[in-house]
PDB file of C-alpha atoms in Angstrom:
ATOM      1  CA  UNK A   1      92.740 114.909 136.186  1.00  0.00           C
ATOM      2  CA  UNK A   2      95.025 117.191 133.920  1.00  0.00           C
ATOM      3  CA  UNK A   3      97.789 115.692 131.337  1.00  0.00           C
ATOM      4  CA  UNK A   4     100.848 116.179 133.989  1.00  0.00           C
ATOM      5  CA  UNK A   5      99.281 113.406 136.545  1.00  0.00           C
ATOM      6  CA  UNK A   6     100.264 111.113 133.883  1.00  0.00           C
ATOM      7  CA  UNK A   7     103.448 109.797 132.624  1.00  0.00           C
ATOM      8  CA  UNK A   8     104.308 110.251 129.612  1.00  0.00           C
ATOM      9  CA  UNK A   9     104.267 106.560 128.280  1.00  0.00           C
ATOM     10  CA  UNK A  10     100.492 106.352 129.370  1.00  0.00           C
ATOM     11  CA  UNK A  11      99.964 110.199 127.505  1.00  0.00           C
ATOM     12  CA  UNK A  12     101.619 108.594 124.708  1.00  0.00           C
ATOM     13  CA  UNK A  13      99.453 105.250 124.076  1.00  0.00           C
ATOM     14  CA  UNK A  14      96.277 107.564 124.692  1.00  0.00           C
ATOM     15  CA  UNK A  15      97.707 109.029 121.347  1.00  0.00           C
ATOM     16  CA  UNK A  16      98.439 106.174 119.847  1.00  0.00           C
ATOM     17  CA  UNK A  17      95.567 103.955 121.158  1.00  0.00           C
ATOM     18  CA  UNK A  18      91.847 105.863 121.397  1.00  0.00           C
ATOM     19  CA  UNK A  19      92.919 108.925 121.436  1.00  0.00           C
ATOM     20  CA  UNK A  20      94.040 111.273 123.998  1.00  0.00           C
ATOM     21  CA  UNK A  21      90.463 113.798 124.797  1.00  0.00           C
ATOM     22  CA  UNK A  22      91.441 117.128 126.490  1.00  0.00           C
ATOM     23  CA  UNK A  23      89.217 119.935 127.291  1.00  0.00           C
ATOM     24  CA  UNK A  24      89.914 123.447 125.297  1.00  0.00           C
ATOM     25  CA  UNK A  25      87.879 125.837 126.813  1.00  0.00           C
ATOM     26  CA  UNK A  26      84.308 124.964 126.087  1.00  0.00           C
ATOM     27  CA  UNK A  27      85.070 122.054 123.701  1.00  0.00           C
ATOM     28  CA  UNK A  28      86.243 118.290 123.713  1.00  0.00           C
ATOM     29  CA  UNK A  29      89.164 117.190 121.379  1.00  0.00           C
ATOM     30  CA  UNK A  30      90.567 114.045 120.716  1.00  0.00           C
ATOM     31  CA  UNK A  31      93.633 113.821 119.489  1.00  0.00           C
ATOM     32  CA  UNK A  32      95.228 110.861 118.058  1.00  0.00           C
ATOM     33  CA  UNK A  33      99.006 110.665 116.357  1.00  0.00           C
ATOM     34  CA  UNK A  34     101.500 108.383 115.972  1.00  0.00           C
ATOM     35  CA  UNK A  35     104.419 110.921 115.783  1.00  0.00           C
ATOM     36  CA  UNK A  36     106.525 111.224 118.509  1.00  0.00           C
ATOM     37  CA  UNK A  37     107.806 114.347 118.192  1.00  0.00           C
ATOM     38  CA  UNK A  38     104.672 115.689 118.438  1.00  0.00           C
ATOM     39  CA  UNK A  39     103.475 113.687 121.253  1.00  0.00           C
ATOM     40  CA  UNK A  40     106.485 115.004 123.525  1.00  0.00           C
ATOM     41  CA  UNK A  41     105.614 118.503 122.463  1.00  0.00           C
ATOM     42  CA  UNK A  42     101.697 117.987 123.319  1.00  0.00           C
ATOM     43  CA  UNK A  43     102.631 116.546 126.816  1.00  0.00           C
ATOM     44  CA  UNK A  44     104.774 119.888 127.778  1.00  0.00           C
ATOM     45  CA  UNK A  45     102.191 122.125 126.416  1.00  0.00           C
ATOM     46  CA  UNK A  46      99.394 120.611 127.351  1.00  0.00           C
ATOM     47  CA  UNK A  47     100.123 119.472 131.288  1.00  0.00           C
ATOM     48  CA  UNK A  48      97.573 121.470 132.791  1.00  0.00           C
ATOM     49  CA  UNK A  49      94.564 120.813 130.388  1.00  0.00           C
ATOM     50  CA  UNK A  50      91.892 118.682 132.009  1.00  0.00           C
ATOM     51  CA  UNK A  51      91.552 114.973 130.612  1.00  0.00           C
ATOM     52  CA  UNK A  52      88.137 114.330 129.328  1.00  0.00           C
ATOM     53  CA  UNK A  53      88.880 110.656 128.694  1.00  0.00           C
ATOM     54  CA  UNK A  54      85.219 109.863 129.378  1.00  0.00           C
ATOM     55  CA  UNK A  55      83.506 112.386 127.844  1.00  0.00           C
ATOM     56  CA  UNK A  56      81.955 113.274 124.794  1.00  0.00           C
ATOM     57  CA  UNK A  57      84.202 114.518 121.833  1.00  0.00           C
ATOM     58  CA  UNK A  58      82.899 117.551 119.868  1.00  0.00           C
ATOM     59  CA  UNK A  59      86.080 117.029 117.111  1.00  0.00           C
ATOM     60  CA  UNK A  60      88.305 113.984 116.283  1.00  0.00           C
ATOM     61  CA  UNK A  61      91.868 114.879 114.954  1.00  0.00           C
ATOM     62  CA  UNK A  62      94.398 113.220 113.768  1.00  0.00           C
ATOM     63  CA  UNK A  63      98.091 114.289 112.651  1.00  0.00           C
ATOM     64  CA  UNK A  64      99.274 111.565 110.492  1.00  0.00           C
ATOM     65  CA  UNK A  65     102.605 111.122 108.453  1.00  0.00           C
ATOM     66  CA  UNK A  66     103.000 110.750 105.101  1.00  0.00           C
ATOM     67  CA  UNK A  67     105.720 110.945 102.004  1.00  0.00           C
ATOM     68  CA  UNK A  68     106.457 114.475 100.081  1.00  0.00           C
ATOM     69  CA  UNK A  69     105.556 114.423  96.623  1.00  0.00           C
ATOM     70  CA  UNK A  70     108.308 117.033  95.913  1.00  0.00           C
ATOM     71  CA  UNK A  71     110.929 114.466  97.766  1.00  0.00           C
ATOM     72  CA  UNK A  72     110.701 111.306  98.454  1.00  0.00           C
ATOM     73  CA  UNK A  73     113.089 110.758 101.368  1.00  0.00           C
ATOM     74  CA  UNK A  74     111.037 113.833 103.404  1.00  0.00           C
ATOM     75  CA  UNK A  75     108.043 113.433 105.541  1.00  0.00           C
ATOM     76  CA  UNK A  76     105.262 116.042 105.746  1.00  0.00           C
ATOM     77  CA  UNK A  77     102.230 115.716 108.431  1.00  0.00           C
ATOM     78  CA  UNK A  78      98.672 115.970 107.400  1.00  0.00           C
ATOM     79  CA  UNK A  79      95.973 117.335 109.629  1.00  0.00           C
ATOM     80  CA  UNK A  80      92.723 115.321 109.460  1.00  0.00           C
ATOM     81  CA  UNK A  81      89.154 116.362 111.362  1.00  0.00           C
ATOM     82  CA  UNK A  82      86.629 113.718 111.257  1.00  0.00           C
ATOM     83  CA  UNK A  83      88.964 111.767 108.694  1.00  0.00           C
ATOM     84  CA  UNK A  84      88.723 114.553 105.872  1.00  0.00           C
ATOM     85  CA  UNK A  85      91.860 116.899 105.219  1.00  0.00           C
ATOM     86  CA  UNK A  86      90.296 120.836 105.192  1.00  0.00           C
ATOM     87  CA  UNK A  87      94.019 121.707 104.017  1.00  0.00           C
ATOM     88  CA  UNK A  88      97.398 120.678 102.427  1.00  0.00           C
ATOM     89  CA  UNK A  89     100.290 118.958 103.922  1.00  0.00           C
ATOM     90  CA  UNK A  90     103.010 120.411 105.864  1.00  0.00           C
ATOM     91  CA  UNK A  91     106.820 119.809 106.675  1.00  0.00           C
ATOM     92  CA  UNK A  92     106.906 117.536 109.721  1.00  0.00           C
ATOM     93  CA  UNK A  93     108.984 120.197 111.765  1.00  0.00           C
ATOM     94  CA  UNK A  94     105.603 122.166 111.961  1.00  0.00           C
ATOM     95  CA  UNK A  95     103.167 119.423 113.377  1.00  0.00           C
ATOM     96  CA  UNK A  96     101.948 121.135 116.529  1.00  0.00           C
ATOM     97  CA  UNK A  97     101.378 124.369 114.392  1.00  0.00           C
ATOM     98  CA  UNK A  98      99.169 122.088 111.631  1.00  0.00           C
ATOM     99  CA  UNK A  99      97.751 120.730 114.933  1.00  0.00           C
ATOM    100  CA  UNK A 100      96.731 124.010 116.652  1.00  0.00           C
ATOM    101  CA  UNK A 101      95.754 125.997 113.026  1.00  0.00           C
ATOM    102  CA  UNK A 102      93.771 122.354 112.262  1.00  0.00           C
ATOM    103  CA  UNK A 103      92.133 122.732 115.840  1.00  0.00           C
ATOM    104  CA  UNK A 104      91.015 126.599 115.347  1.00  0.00           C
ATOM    105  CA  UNK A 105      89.827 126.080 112.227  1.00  0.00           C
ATOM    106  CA  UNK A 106      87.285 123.159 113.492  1.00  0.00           C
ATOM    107  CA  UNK A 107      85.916 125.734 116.632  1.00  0.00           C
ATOM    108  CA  UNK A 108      85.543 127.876 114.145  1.00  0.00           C
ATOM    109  CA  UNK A 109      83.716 126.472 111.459  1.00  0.00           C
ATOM    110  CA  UNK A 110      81.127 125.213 113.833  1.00  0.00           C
TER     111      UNK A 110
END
């Protein structure tokens, strides 16, 4: 099954819930967020990635919100792999670029 045989309310609890698992190339990700910005983006460019729902996961990620320091009323997101934070946080309006750079860095460094 690939992301686009579901609607998007169903792609969106995945997030939200246990995590959405998609296949990227060789490798199983599960990606969890709360952000729904980012999970309307994921769903357009992710409809034709295979669903790996019941499969192993080589990498857990998560995009999670969270205060600036700098200011207060702004939100930044903050990429975590395996619950640890491998870099800073980043404006919100760049999510599913912290997502994809977060992503390529775990392939990478295993």
């Amino acid at each position: 099954m690939v992301v686009n045989q579901i609607p998007f309310k169903e792609f969106h609890l995945l997030l939200l819930n246990q995590g959405l698992r998609v296949a990227i190339g060789p490798f199983n990700v599960c990606i969890h967020t709360a952000y729904k910005p980012l999970a309307e983006q994921l769903y357009k460019l992710y409809c034709h990635y295979r669903m790996a729902q019941d499969e192993i996961a080589e990498f857990h990620v998560r995009i999670v919100t969270e205060r600036s320091f700098k200011n207060p009323f702004k939100k930044n997101v903050r990429f975590l792999l395996d619950g640890q934070s491998p870099f800073g946080s980043f404006p919100q309006e760049q999510a599913l670029a912290v997502l994809e750079w977060g992503i390529n860095l775990a392939i990478a460094v295993r």
